[in-house]
GROMACS .gro file of C-alpha atoms in nm:
model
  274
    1UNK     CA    1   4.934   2.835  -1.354
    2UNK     CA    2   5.120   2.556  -1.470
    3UNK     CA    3   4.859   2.393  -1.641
    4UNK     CA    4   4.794   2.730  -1.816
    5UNK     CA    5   5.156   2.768  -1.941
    6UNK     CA    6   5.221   2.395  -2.078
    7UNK     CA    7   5.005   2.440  -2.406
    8UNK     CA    8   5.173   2.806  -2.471
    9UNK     CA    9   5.483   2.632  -2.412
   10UNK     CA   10   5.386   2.345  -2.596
   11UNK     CA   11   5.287   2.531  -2.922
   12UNK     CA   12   5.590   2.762  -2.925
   13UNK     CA   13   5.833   2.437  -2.918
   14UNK     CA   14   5.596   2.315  -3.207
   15UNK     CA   15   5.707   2.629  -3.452
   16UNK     CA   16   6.062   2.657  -3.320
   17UNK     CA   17   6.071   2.245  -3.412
   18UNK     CA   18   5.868   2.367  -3.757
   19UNK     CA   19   6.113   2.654  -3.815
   20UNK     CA   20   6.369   2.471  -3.785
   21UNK     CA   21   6.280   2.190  -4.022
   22UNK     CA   22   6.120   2.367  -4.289
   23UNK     CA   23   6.271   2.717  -4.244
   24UNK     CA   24   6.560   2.685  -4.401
   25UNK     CA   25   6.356   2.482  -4.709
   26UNK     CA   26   6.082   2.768  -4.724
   27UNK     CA   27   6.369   3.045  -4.772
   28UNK     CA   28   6.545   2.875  -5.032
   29UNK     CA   29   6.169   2.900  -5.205
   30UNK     CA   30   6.113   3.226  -5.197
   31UNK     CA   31   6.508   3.241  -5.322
   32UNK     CA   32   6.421   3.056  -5.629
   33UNK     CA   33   6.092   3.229  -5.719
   34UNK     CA   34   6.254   3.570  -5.668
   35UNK     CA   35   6.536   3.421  -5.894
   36UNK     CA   36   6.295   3.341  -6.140
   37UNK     CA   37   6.118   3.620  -6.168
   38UNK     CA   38   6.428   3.807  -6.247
   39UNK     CA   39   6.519   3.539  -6.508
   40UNK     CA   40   6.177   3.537  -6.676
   41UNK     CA   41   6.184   3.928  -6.677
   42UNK     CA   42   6.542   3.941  -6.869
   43UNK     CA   43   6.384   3.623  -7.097
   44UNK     CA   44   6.129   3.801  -7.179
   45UNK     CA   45   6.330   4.152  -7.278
   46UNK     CA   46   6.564   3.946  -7.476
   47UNK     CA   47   6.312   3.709  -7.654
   48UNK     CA   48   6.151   4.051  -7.753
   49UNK     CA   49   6.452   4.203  -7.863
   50UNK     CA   50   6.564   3.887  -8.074
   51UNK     CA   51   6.181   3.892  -8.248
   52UNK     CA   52   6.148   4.250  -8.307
   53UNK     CA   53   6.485   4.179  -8.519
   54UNK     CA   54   6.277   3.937  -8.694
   55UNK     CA   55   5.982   4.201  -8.819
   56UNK     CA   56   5.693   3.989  -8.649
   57UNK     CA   57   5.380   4.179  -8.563
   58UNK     CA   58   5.354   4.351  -8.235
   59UNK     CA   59   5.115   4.128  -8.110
   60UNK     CA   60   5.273   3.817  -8.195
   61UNK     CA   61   5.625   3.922  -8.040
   62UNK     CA   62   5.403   4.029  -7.737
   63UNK     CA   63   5.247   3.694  -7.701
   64UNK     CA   64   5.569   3.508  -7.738
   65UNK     CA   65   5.708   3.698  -7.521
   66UNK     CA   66   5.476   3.649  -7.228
   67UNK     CA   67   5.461   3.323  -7.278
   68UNK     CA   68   5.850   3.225  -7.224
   69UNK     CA   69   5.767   3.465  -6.890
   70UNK     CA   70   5.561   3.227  -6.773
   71UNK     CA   71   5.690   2.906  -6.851
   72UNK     CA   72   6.037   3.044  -6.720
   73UNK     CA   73   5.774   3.128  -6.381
   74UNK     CA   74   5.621   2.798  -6.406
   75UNK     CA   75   5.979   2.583  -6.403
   76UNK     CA   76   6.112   2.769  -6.110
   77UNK     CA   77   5.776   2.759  -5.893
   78UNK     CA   78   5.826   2.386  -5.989
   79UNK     CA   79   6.203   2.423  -5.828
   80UNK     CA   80   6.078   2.568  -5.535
   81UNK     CA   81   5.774   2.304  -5.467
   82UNK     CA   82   6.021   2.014  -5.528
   83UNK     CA   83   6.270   2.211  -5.266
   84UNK     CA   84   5.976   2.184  -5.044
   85UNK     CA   85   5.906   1.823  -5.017
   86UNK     CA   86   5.530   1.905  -5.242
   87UNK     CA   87   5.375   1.611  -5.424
   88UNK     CA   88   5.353   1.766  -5.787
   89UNK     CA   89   5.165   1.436  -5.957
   90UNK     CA   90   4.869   1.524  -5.721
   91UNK     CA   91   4.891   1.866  -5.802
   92UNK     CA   92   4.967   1.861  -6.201
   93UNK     CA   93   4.677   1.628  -6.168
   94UNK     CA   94   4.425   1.885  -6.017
   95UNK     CA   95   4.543   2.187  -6.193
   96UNK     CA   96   4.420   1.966  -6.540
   97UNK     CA   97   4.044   1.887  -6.381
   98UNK     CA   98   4.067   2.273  -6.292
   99UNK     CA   99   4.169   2.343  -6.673
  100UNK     CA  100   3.917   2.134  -6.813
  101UNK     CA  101   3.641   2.332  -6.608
  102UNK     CA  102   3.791   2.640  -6.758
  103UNK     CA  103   3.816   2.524  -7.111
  104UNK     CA  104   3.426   2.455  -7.058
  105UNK     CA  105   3.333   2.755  -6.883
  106UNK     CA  106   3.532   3.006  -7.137
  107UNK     CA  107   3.454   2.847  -7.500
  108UNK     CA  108   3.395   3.176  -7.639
  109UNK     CA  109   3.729   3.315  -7.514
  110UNK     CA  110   3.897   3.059  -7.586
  111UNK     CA  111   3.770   3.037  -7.955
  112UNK     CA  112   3.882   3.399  -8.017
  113UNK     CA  113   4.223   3.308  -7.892
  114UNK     CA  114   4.271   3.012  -8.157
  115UNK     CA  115   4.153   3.272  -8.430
  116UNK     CA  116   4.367   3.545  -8.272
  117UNK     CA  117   4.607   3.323  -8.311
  118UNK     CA  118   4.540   3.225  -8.648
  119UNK     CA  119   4.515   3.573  -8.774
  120UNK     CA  120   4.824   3.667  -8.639
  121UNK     CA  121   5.022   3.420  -8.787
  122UNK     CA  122   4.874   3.396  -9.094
  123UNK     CA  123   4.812   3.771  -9.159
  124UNK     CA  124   4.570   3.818  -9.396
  125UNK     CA  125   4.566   4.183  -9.289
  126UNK     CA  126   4.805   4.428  -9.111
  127UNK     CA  127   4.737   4.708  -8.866
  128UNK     CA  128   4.661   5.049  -9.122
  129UNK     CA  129   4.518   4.849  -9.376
  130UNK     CA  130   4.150   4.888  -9.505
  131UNK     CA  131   3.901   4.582  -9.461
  132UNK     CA  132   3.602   4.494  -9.518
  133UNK     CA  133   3.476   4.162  -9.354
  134UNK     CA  134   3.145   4.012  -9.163
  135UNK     CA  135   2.883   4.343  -9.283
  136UNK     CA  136   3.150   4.601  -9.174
  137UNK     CA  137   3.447   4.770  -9.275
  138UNK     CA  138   3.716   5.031  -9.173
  139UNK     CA  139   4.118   5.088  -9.137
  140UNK     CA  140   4.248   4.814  -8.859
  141UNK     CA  141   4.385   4.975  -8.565
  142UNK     CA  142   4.501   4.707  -8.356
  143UNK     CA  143   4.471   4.319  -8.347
  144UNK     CA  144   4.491   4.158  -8.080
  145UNK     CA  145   4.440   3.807  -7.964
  146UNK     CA  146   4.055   3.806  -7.890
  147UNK     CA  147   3.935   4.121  -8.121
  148UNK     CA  148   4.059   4.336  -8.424
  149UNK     CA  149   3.964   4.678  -8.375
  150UNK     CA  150   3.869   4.906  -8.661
  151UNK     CA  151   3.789   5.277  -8.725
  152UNK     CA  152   3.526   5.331  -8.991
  153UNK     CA  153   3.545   5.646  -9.161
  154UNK     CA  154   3.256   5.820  -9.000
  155UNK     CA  155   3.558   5.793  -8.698
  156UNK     CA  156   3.311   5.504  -8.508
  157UNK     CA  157   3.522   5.208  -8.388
  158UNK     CA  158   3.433   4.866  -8.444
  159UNK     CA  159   3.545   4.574  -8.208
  160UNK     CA  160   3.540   4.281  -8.407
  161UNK     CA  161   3.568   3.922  -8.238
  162UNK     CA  162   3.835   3.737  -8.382
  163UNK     CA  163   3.636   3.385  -8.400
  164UNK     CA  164   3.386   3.599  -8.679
  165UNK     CA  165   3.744   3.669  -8.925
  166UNK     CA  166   3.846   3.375  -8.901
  167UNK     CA  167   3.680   3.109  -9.221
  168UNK     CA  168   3.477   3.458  -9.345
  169UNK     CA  169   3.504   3.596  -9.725
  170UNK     CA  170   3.730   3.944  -9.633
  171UNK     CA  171   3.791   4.243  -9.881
  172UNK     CA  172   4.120   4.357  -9.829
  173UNK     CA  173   4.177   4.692  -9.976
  174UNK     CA  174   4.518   4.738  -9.815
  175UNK     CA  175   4.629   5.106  -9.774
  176UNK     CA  176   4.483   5.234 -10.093
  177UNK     CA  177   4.168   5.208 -10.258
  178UNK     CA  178   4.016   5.339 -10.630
  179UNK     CA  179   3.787   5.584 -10.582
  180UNK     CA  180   3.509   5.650 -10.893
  181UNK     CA  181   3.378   5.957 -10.998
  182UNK     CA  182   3.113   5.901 -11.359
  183UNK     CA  183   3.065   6.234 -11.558
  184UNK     CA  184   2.882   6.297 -11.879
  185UNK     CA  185   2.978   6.509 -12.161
  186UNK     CA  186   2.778   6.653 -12.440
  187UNK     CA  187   2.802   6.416 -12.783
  188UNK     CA  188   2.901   6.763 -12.937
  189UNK     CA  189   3.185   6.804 -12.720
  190UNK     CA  190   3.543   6.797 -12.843
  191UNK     CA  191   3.597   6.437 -12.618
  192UNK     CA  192   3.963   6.459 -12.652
  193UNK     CA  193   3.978   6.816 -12.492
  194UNK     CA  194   3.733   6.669 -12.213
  195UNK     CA  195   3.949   6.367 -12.165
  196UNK     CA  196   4.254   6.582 -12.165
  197UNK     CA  197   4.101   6.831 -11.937
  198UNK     CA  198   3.968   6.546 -11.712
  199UNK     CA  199   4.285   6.434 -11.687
  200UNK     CA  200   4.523   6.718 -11.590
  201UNK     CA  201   4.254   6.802 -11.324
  202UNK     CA  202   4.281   6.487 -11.155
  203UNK     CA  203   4.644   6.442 -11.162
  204UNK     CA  204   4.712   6.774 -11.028
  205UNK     CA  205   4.497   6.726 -10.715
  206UNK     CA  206   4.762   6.646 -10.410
  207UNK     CA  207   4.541   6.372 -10.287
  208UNK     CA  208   4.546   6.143 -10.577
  209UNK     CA  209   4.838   5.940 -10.643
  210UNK     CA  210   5.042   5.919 -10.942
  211UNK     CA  211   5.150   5.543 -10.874
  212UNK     CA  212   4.941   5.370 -10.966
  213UNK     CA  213   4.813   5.567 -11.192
  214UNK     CA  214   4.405   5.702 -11.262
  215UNK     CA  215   4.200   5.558 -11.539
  216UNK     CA  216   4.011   5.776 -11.725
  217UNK     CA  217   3.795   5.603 -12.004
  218UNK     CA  218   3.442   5.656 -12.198
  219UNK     CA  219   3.264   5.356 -12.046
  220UNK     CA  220   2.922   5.410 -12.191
  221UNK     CA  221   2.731   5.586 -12.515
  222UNK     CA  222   2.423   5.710 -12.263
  223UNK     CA  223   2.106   5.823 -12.376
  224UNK     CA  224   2.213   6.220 -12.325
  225UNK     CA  225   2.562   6.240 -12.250
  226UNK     CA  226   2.893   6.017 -12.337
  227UNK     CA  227   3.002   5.916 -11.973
  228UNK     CA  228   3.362   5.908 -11.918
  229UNK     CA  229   3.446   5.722 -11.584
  230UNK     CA  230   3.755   5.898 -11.374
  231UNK     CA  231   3.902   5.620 -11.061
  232UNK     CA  232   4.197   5.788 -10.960
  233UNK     CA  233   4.394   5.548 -10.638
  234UNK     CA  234   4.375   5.770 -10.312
  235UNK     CA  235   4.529   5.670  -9.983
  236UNK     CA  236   4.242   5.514  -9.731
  237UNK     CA  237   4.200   5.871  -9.548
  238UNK     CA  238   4.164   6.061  -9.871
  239UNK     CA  239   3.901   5.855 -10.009
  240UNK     CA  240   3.617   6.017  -9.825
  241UNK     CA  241   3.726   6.395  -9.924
  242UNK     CA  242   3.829   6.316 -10.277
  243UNK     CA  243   3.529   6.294 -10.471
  244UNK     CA  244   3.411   6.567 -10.342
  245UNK     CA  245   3.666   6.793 -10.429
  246UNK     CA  246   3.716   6.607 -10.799
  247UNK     CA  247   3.346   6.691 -10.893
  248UNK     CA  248   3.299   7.015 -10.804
  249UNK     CA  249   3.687   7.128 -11.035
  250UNK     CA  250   3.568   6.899 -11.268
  251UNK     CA  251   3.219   7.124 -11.315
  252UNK     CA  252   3.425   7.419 -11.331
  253UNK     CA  253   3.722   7.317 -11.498
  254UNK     CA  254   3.459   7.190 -11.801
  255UNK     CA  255   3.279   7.474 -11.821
  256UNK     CA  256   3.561   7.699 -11.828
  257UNK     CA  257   3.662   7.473 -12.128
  258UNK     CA  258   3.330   7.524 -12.298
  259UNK     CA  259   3.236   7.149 -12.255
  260UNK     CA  260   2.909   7.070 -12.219
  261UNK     CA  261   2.738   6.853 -11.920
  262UNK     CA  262   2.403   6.830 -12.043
  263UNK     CA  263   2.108   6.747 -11.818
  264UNK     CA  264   1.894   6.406 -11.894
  265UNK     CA  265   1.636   6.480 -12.095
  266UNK     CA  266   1.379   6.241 -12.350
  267UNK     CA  267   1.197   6.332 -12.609
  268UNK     CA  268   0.858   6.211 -12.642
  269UNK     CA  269   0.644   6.208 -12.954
  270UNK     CA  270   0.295   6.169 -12.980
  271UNK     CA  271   0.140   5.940 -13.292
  272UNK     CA  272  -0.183   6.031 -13.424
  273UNK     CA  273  -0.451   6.283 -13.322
  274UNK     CA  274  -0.535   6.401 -12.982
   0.00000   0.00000   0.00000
């Protein structure tokens, strides 16, 4: 029975002797980490606060945010291991062949990142501006470090990887863009009553905007017809809806006038007999 009781006994004085030396280490540990993580939380809240003040981008005060959570994480678990007794050199040394295999493993990632990065930063466009960039296009919803999402205006979105922005020709439109609308006018026609006409019509339509300000010019002598060219700026929404709604008061509006659209026609004459 003895014999039975001597390794119970045995272990038991073995975590009392382990408590003793180590408890008192390992709850000053979790002390420090629960420290920090109440430190990096209020870091964090203020180093957002302090960059909002600064008008960054959301995702760039988001990133620097997180990031002084986690080093503020990273210096206290460092606290902690030294209050432990742990050898950090062989462990520092580890977590950077572990890193390296990572880097390897996640080139793709980590290329978006770096152009994430770069994009925020250098902000070639903002979130509700209209791009156009690798074959596609549409109004930029939300950038964020690996993608740039967009919402073309059939109301599809496109994810866009960051790493194919970055060192591509982009279109920027901004929140505007020109629309174009080409109509011709019978050489008979009074062409400053059509200009004029044009031109209250389009300025009176709510979705065109009076800064800046439409062009409306003759831009050709055609075979039939003298075309005048109307590119009145629309916000990026609008741009879809306005020329429908231009062309069909412009038909009216010219008629009504007495101005005449005249179809394409060409005359053909025949030399000699038949």
């Amino acid at each position: 029975m003895n014999n039975q009781l001597d390794p119970l006994a045995h272990a038991k004085d073995t975590l009392i002797d382990l408590a003793i030396r180590f408890g008192p280490k390992l709850l000053v540990a979790i002390l420090i980490l629960t420290l920090g993580f109440f430190v990096a939380s209020w870091a964090a809240r203020a180093m957002e606060r302090g960059l909002r003040r600064l008008d960054l981008e959301p995702p760039v005060v988001q990133l620097l945010s997180r990031v002084a959570r986690v080093l503020v994480v990273v210096l206290f678990a460092i606290m902690a291991l030294q209050n432990l007794g742990v050898e950090l050199l062989p462990l520092i040394a580890g977590l950077g062949v572990a890193g390296a295999g990572i880097a390897l493993a996640t080139q793709g990632v980590l290329s978006n990142m770096v152009a994430g990065l770069t994009i925020i930063f250098t902000k070639p466009y903002r979130v509700g501006e209209y791009v156009a960039i690798v074959g596609v296009e549409g109004q930029v919803e939300a950038i964020t470090l690996f993608n740039t999402a967009l919402i073309h205006p059939d109301r599809s979105r496109i994810i866009v990887p960051n790493r194919k922005v970055v060192g591509e020709i982009l279109h920027n439109y901004g929140r505007i863009r020109q629309s174009e609308i080409r109509v011709g006018v019978a050489y008979e026609s009074d062409l400053a009553l059509a200009l004029g006409a044009i031109g209250e019509l389009v300025r009176a339509n709510p979705r065109v905007l009076a800064d800046p300000a439409p062009v409306i010019q003759v831009v050709s002598l055609a075979d039939s017809a003298v075309q005048i060219a109307v590119r009145p700026w629309v916000a990026v929404a609008d741009y879809g809806m306005v020329a429908g709604e231009l062309n069909v008061a412009l038909l009216a509006e010219l008629r009504r006038r007495g101005v005449g659209i005249p179809y394409p026609q060409r005359e053909v004459r025949l030399i000699g007999g038949t």
